[in-house]
Short mmCIF file of C-alpha atoms in Angstrom, two decimals:
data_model
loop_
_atom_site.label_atom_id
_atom_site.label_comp_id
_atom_site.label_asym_id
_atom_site.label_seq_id
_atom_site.Cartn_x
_atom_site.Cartn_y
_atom_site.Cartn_z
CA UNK M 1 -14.43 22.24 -40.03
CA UNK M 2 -16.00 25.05 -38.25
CA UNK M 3 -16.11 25.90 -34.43
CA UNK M 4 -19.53 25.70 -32.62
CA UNK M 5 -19.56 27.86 -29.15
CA UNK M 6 -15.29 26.99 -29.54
CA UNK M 7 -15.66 23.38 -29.83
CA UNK M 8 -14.92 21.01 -32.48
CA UNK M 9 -18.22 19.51 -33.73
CA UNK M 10 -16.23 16.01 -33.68
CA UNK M 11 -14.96 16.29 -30.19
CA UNK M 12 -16.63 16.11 -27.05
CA UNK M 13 -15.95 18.02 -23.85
CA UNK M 14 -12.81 18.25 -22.39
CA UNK M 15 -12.48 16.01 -19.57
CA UNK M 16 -11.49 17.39 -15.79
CA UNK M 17 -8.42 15.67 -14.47
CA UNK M 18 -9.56 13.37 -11.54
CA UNK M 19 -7.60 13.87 -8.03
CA UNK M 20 -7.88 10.38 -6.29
CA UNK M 21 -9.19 7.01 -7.57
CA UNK M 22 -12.24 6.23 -5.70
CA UNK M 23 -11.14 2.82 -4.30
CA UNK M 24 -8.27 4.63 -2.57
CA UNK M 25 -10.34 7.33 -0.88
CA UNK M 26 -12.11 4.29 0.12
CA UNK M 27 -9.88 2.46 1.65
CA UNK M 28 -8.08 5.64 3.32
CA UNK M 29 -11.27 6.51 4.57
CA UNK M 30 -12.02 2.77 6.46
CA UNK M 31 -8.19 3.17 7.58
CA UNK M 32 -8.91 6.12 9.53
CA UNK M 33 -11.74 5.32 10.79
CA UNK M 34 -9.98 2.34 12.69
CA UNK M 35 -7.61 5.09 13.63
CA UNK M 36 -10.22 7.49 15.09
CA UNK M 37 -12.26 4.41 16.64
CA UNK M 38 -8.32 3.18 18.53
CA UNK M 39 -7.71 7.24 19.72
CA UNK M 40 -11.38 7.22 21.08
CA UNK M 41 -10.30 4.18 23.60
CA UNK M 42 -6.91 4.98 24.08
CA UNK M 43 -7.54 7.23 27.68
CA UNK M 44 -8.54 4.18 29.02
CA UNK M 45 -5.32 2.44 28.78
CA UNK M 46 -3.10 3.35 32.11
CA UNK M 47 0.28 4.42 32.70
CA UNK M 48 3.39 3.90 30.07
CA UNK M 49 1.21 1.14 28.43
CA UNK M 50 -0.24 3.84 26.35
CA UNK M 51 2.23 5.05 24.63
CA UNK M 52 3.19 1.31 23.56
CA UNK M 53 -0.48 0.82 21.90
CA UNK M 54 -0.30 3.92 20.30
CA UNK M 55 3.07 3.39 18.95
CA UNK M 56 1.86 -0.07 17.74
CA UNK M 57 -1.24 0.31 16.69
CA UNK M 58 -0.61 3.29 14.32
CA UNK M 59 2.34 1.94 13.14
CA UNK M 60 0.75 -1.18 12.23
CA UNK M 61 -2.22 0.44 10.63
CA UNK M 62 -0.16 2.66 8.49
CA UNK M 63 1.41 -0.77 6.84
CA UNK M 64 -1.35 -2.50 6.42
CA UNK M 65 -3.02 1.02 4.80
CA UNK M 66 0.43 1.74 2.29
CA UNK M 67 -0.27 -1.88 1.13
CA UNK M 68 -3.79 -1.72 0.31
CA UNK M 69 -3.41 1.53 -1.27
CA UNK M 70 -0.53 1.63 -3.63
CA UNK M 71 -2.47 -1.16 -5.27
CA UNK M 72 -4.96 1.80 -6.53
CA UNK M 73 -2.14 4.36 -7.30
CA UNK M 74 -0.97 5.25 -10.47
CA UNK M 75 3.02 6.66 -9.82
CA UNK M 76 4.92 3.12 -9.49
CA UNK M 77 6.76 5.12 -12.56
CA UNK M 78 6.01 8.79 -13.37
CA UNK M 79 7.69 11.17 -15.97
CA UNK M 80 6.89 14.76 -17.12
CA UNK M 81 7.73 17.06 -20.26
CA UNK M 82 6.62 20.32 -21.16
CA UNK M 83 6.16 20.81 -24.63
CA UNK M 84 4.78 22.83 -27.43
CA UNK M 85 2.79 20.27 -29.38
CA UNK M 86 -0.22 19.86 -31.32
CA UNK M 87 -3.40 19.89 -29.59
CA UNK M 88 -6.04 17.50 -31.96
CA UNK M 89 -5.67 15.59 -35.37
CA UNK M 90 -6.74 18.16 -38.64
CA UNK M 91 -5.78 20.93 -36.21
CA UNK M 92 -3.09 23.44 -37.35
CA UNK M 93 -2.74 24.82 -33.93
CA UNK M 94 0.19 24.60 -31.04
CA UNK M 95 -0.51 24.58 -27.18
CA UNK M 96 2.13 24.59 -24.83
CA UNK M 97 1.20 22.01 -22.10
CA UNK M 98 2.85 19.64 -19.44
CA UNK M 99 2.51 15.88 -20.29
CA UNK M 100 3.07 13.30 -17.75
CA UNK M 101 2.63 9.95 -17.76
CA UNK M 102 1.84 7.78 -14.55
CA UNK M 103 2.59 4.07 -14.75
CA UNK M 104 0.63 2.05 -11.69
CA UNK M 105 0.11 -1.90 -11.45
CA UNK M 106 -3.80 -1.88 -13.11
CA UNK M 107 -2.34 0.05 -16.27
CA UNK M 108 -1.54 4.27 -17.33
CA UNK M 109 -2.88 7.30 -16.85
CA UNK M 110 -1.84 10.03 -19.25
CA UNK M 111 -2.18 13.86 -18.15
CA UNK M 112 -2.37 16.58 -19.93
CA UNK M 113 -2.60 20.13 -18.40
CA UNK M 114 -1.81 23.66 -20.33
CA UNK M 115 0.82 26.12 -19.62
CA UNK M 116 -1.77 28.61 -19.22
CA UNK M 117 -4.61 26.08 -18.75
CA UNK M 118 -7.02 28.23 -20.97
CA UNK M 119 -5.22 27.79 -24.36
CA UNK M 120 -7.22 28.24 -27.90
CA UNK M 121 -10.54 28.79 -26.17
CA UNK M 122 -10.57 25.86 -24.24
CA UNK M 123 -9.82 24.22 -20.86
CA UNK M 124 -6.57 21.91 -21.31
CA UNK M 125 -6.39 19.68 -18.33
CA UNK M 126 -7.06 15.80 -19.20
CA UNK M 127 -6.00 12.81 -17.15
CA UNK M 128 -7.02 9.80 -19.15
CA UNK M 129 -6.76 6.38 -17.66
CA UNK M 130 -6.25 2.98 -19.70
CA UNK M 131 -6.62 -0.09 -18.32
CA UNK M 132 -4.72 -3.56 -18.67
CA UNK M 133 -5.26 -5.44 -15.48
CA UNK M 134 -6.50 -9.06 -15.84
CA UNK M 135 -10.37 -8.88 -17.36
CA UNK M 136 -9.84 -5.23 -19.06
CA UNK M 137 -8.93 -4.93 -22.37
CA UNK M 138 -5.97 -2.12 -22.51
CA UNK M 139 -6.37 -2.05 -26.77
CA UNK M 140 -10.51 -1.67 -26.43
CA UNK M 141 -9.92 1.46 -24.01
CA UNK M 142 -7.57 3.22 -26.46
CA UNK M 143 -9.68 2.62 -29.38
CA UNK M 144 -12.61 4.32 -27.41
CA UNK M 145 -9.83 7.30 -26.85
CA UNK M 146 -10.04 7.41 -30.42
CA UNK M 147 -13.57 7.30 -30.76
CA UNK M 148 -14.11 10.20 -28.37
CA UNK M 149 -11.36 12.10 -29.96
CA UNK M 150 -8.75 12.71 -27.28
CA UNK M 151 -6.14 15.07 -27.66
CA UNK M 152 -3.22 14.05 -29.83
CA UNK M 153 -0.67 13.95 -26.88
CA UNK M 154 -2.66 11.77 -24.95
CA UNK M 155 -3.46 9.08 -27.68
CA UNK M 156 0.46 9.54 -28.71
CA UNK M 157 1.87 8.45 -25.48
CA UNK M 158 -1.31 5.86 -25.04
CA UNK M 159 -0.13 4.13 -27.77
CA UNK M 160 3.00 3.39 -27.26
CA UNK M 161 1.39 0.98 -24.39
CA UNK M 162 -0.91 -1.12 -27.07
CA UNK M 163 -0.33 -4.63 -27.58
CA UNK M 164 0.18 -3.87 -31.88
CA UNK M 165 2.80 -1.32 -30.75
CA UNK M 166 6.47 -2.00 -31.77
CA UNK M 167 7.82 -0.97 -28.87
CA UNK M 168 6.21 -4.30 -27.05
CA UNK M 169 6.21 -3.36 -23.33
CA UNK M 170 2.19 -4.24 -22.99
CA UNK M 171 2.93 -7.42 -21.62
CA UNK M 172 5.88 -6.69 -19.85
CA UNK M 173 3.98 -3.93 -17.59
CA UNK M 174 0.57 -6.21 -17.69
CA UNK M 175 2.40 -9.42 -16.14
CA UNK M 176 4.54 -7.44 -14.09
CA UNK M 177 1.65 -5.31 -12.46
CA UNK M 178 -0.47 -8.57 -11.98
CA UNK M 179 2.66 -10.61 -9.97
CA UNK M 180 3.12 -7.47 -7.99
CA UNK M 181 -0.41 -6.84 -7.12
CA UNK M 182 -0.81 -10.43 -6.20
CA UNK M 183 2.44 -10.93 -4.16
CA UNK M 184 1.14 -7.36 -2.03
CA UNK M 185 -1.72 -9.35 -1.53
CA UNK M 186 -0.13 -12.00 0.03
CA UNK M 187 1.50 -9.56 2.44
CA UNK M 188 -1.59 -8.21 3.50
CA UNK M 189 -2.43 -11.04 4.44
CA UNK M 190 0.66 -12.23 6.36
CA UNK M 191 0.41 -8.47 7.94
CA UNK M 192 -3.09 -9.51 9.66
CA UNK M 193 -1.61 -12.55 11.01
CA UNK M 194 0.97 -11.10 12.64
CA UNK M 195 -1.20 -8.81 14.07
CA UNK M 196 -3.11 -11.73 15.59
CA UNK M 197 0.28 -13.23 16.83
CA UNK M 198 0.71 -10.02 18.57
CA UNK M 199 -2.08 -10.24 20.73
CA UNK M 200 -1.06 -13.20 22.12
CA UNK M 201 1.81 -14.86 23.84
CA UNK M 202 3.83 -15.65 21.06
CA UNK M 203 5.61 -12.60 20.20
CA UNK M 204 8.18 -14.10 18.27
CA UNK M 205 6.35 -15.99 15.88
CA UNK M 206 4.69 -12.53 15.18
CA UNK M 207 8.35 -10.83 14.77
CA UNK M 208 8.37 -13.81 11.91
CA UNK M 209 5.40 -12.77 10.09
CA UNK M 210 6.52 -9.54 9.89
CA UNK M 211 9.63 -10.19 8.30
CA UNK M 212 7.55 -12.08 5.90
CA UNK M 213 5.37 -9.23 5.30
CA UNK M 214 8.52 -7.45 4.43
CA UNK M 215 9.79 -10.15 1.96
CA UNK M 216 6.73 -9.81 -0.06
CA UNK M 217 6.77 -6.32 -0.40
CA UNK M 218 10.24 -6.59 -1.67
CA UNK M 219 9.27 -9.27 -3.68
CA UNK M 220 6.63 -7.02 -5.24
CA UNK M 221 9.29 -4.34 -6.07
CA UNK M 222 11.54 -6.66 -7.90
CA UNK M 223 8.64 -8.51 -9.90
CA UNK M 224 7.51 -4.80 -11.13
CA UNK M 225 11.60 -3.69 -11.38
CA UNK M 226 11.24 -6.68 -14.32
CA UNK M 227 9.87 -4.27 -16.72
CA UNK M 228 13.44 -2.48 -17.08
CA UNK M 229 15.04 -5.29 -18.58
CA UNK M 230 12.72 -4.51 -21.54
CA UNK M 231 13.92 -1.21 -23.85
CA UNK M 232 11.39 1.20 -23.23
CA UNK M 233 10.55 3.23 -26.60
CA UNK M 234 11.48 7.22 -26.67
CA UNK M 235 8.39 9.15 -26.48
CA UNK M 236 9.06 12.13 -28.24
CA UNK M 237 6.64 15.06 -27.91
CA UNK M 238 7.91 18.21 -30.40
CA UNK M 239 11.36 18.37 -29.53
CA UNK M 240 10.92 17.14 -26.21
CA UNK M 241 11.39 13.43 -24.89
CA UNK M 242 9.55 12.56 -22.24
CA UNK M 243 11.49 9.72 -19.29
CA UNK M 244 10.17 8.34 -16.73
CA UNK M 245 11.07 7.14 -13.25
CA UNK M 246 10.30 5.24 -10.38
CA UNK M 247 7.31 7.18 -8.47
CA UNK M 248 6.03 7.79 -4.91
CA UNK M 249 4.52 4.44 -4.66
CA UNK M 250 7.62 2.26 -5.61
CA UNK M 251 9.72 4.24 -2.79
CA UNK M 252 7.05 4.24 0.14
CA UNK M 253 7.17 0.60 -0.63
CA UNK M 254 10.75 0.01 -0.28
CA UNK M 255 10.51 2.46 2.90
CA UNK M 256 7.70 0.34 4.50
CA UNK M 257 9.42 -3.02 3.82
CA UNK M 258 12.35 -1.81 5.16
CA UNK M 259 10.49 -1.15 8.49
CA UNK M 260 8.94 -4.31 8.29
CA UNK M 261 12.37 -5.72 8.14
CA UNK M 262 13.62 -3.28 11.09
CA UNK M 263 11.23 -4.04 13.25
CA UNK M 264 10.61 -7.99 12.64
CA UNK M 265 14.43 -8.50 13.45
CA UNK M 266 13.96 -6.71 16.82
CA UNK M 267 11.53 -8.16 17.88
CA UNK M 268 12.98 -11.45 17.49
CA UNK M 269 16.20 -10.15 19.07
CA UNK M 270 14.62 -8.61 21.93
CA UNK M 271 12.63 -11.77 22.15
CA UNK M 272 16.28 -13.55 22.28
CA UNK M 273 18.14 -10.92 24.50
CA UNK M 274 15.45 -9.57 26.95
CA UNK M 275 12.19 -11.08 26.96
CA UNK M 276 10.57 -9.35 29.80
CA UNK M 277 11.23 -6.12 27.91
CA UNK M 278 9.22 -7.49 25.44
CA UNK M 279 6.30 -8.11 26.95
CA UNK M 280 6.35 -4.83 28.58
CA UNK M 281 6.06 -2.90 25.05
CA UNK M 282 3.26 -5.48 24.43
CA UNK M 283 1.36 -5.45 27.50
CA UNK M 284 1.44 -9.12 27.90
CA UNK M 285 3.74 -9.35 31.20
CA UNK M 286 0.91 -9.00 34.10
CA UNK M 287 -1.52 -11.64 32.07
CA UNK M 288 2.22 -14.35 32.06
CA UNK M 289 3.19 -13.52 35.23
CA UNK M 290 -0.06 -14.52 36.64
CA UNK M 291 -0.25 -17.90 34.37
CA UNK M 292 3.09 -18.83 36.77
CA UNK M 293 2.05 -17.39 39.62
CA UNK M 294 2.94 -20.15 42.37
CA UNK M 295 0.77 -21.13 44.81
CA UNK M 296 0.62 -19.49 48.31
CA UNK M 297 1.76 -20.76 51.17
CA UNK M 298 -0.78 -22.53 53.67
CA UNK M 299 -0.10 -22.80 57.36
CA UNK M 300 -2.28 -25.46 58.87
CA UNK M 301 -2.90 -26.10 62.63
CA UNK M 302 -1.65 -29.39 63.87
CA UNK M 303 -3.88 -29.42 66.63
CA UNK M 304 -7.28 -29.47 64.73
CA UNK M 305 -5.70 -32.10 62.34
CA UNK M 306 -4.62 -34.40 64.54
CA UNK M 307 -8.65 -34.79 65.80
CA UNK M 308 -9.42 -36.07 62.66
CA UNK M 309 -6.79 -38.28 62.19
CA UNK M 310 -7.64 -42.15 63.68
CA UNK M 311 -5.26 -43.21 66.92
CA UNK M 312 -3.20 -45.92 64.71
CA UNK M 313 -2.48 -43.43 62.09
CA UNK M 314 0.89 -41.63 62.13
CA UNK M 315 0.30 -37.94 62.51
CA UNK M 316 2.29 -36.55 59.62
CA UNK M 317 1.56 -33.01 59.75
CA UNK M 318 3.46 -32.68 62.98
CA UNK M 319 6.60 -32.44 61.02
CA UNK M 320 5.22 -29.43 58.70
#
């Protein structure tokens, strides 16, 4: 097999490792544009009551944004190794690289970056991602890894994640991922409606929510925590093996349903203990106080009454 311009006639290009997944740019992006659109309207708000919407407002949207997003992420579990391996298949030749596999809820990405990155003539920095969400085919994406020739690293480590592979932990991450996904949905949701509950009178039923919103999250963690009860195969690259861990995802999750937690029990503490300082830090005291406003006091002359009253009818306003 001969080398054309340094390239392996069966192999294409090397692919550039990819920074963000698009749909969580996106959803960053829309996130912070509610931001910006909130700061643009917040010097209109008077006095101490601005420092409660602020407070509340970013707060809230940073939840509702860390539970849209980590459905996109790919570091629920992430583990590194650096190796000296072989690069391709019918290739005598060694590259020392860092491999590093990122486990998210929609299925693996496996990176693969030199140690220099120009190794052999080429550019050694791959981040391959293989699907097995519900409607993608996990098996179909690593046989087109084949296909295209991926570097031997990449299709080791991809294949220990098949469906034919011994170790058996496809459908162990594939339900898992799914029951997660679905259950962060379900917060998302409960998130919004409390969020409408705040806006109105009924702060405590909003305190509830969020401690919902919390429960789900948590819920999430423990449905994707399933997967080690399963014995997770050694991946052994040269005589490196390669271990992974829970990633930045699976902790900012536990840290934002903790706060959920935090600050649904307070609120329905406060709501218990000292209401009024409630509905200070939500700006809802002036609009209650004048729903029980009493009525005012109205002095009436006797004098002009009394005209209008007939001479055989008691005048009963004298006594006011």
């Amino acid at each position: 097999m001969t080398l054309f311009d340094g390239i392996y006639p069966f192999y294409p290009q090397q692919r550039k490792a990819a920074g963000f997944d698009i749909s969580t740019i996106i959803v960053i992006v829309v996130f912070l544009t509610l931001a910006c659109s909130f700061l643009l309207i917040i010097p209109g708000i008077r006095g101490r009551a601005r420092l409660y919407w602020t407070l509340r407002v970013l707060l809230s949207l940073f939840v509702g944004v860390v539970i849209v997003v980590v459905q996109f992420t790919g570091d629920w579990e992430t583990g590194w190794v650096q190796a000296n391996t072989s690069y391709k298949s019918f290739s005598p030749a060694q590259v020392n690289a860092d491999i590093g596999l990122h486990v998210g809820l929609a299925g693996v990405n496996v990176t693969l970056r030199g140690n220099p990155v120009r190794q052999i003539n080429e550019t050694i920095d791959y981040n391959e991602h293989f699907p097995w969400n519900f409607g993608a085919d996990y098996d179909h994406s690593y046989s087109q890894g084949l296909q295209k020739g991926l570097p031997s690293p990449i299709l080791y480590v991809a294949e220990k994640f098949t469906a034919q592979s011994p170790c058996a932990v496809h459908r162990h991450y594939r339900i898992a991922g799914h029951y997660a996904s679905a259950m962060l949905w379900v917060a998302f949701c409960t998130w919004i409606i409390s969020n409408i509950l705040f806006s109105m009178p009924v702060l405590i039923y909003g305190g509830y929510m969020l401690l919902v919103t919390g429960a789900f999250m948590i819920f999430s963690l423990l449905s994707f925590s399933t997967v080690r009860n399963s014995p997770m195969c050694l991946i052994q690259i040269g005589t490196r093996t390669l271990h992974v861990a829970y990633g930045g995802s699976f902790w900012l999750m536990v840290a934002i349903g903790l706060i959920c937690f935090v600050a649904g029990i307070t609120i329905v503490a406060v709501h218990h203990l000292n209401l009024d300082l409630l509905k200070t830090f939500f700006d809802l005291r002036e609009d209650k106080a004048e729903e029980h406003q009493e009525m005012p006091e109205v002095f009436i002359n006797p004098h002009v009454m009394n005209k209008n009253l007939s001479p055989c009818q008691p005048s009963e306003i004298n006594g006011i």
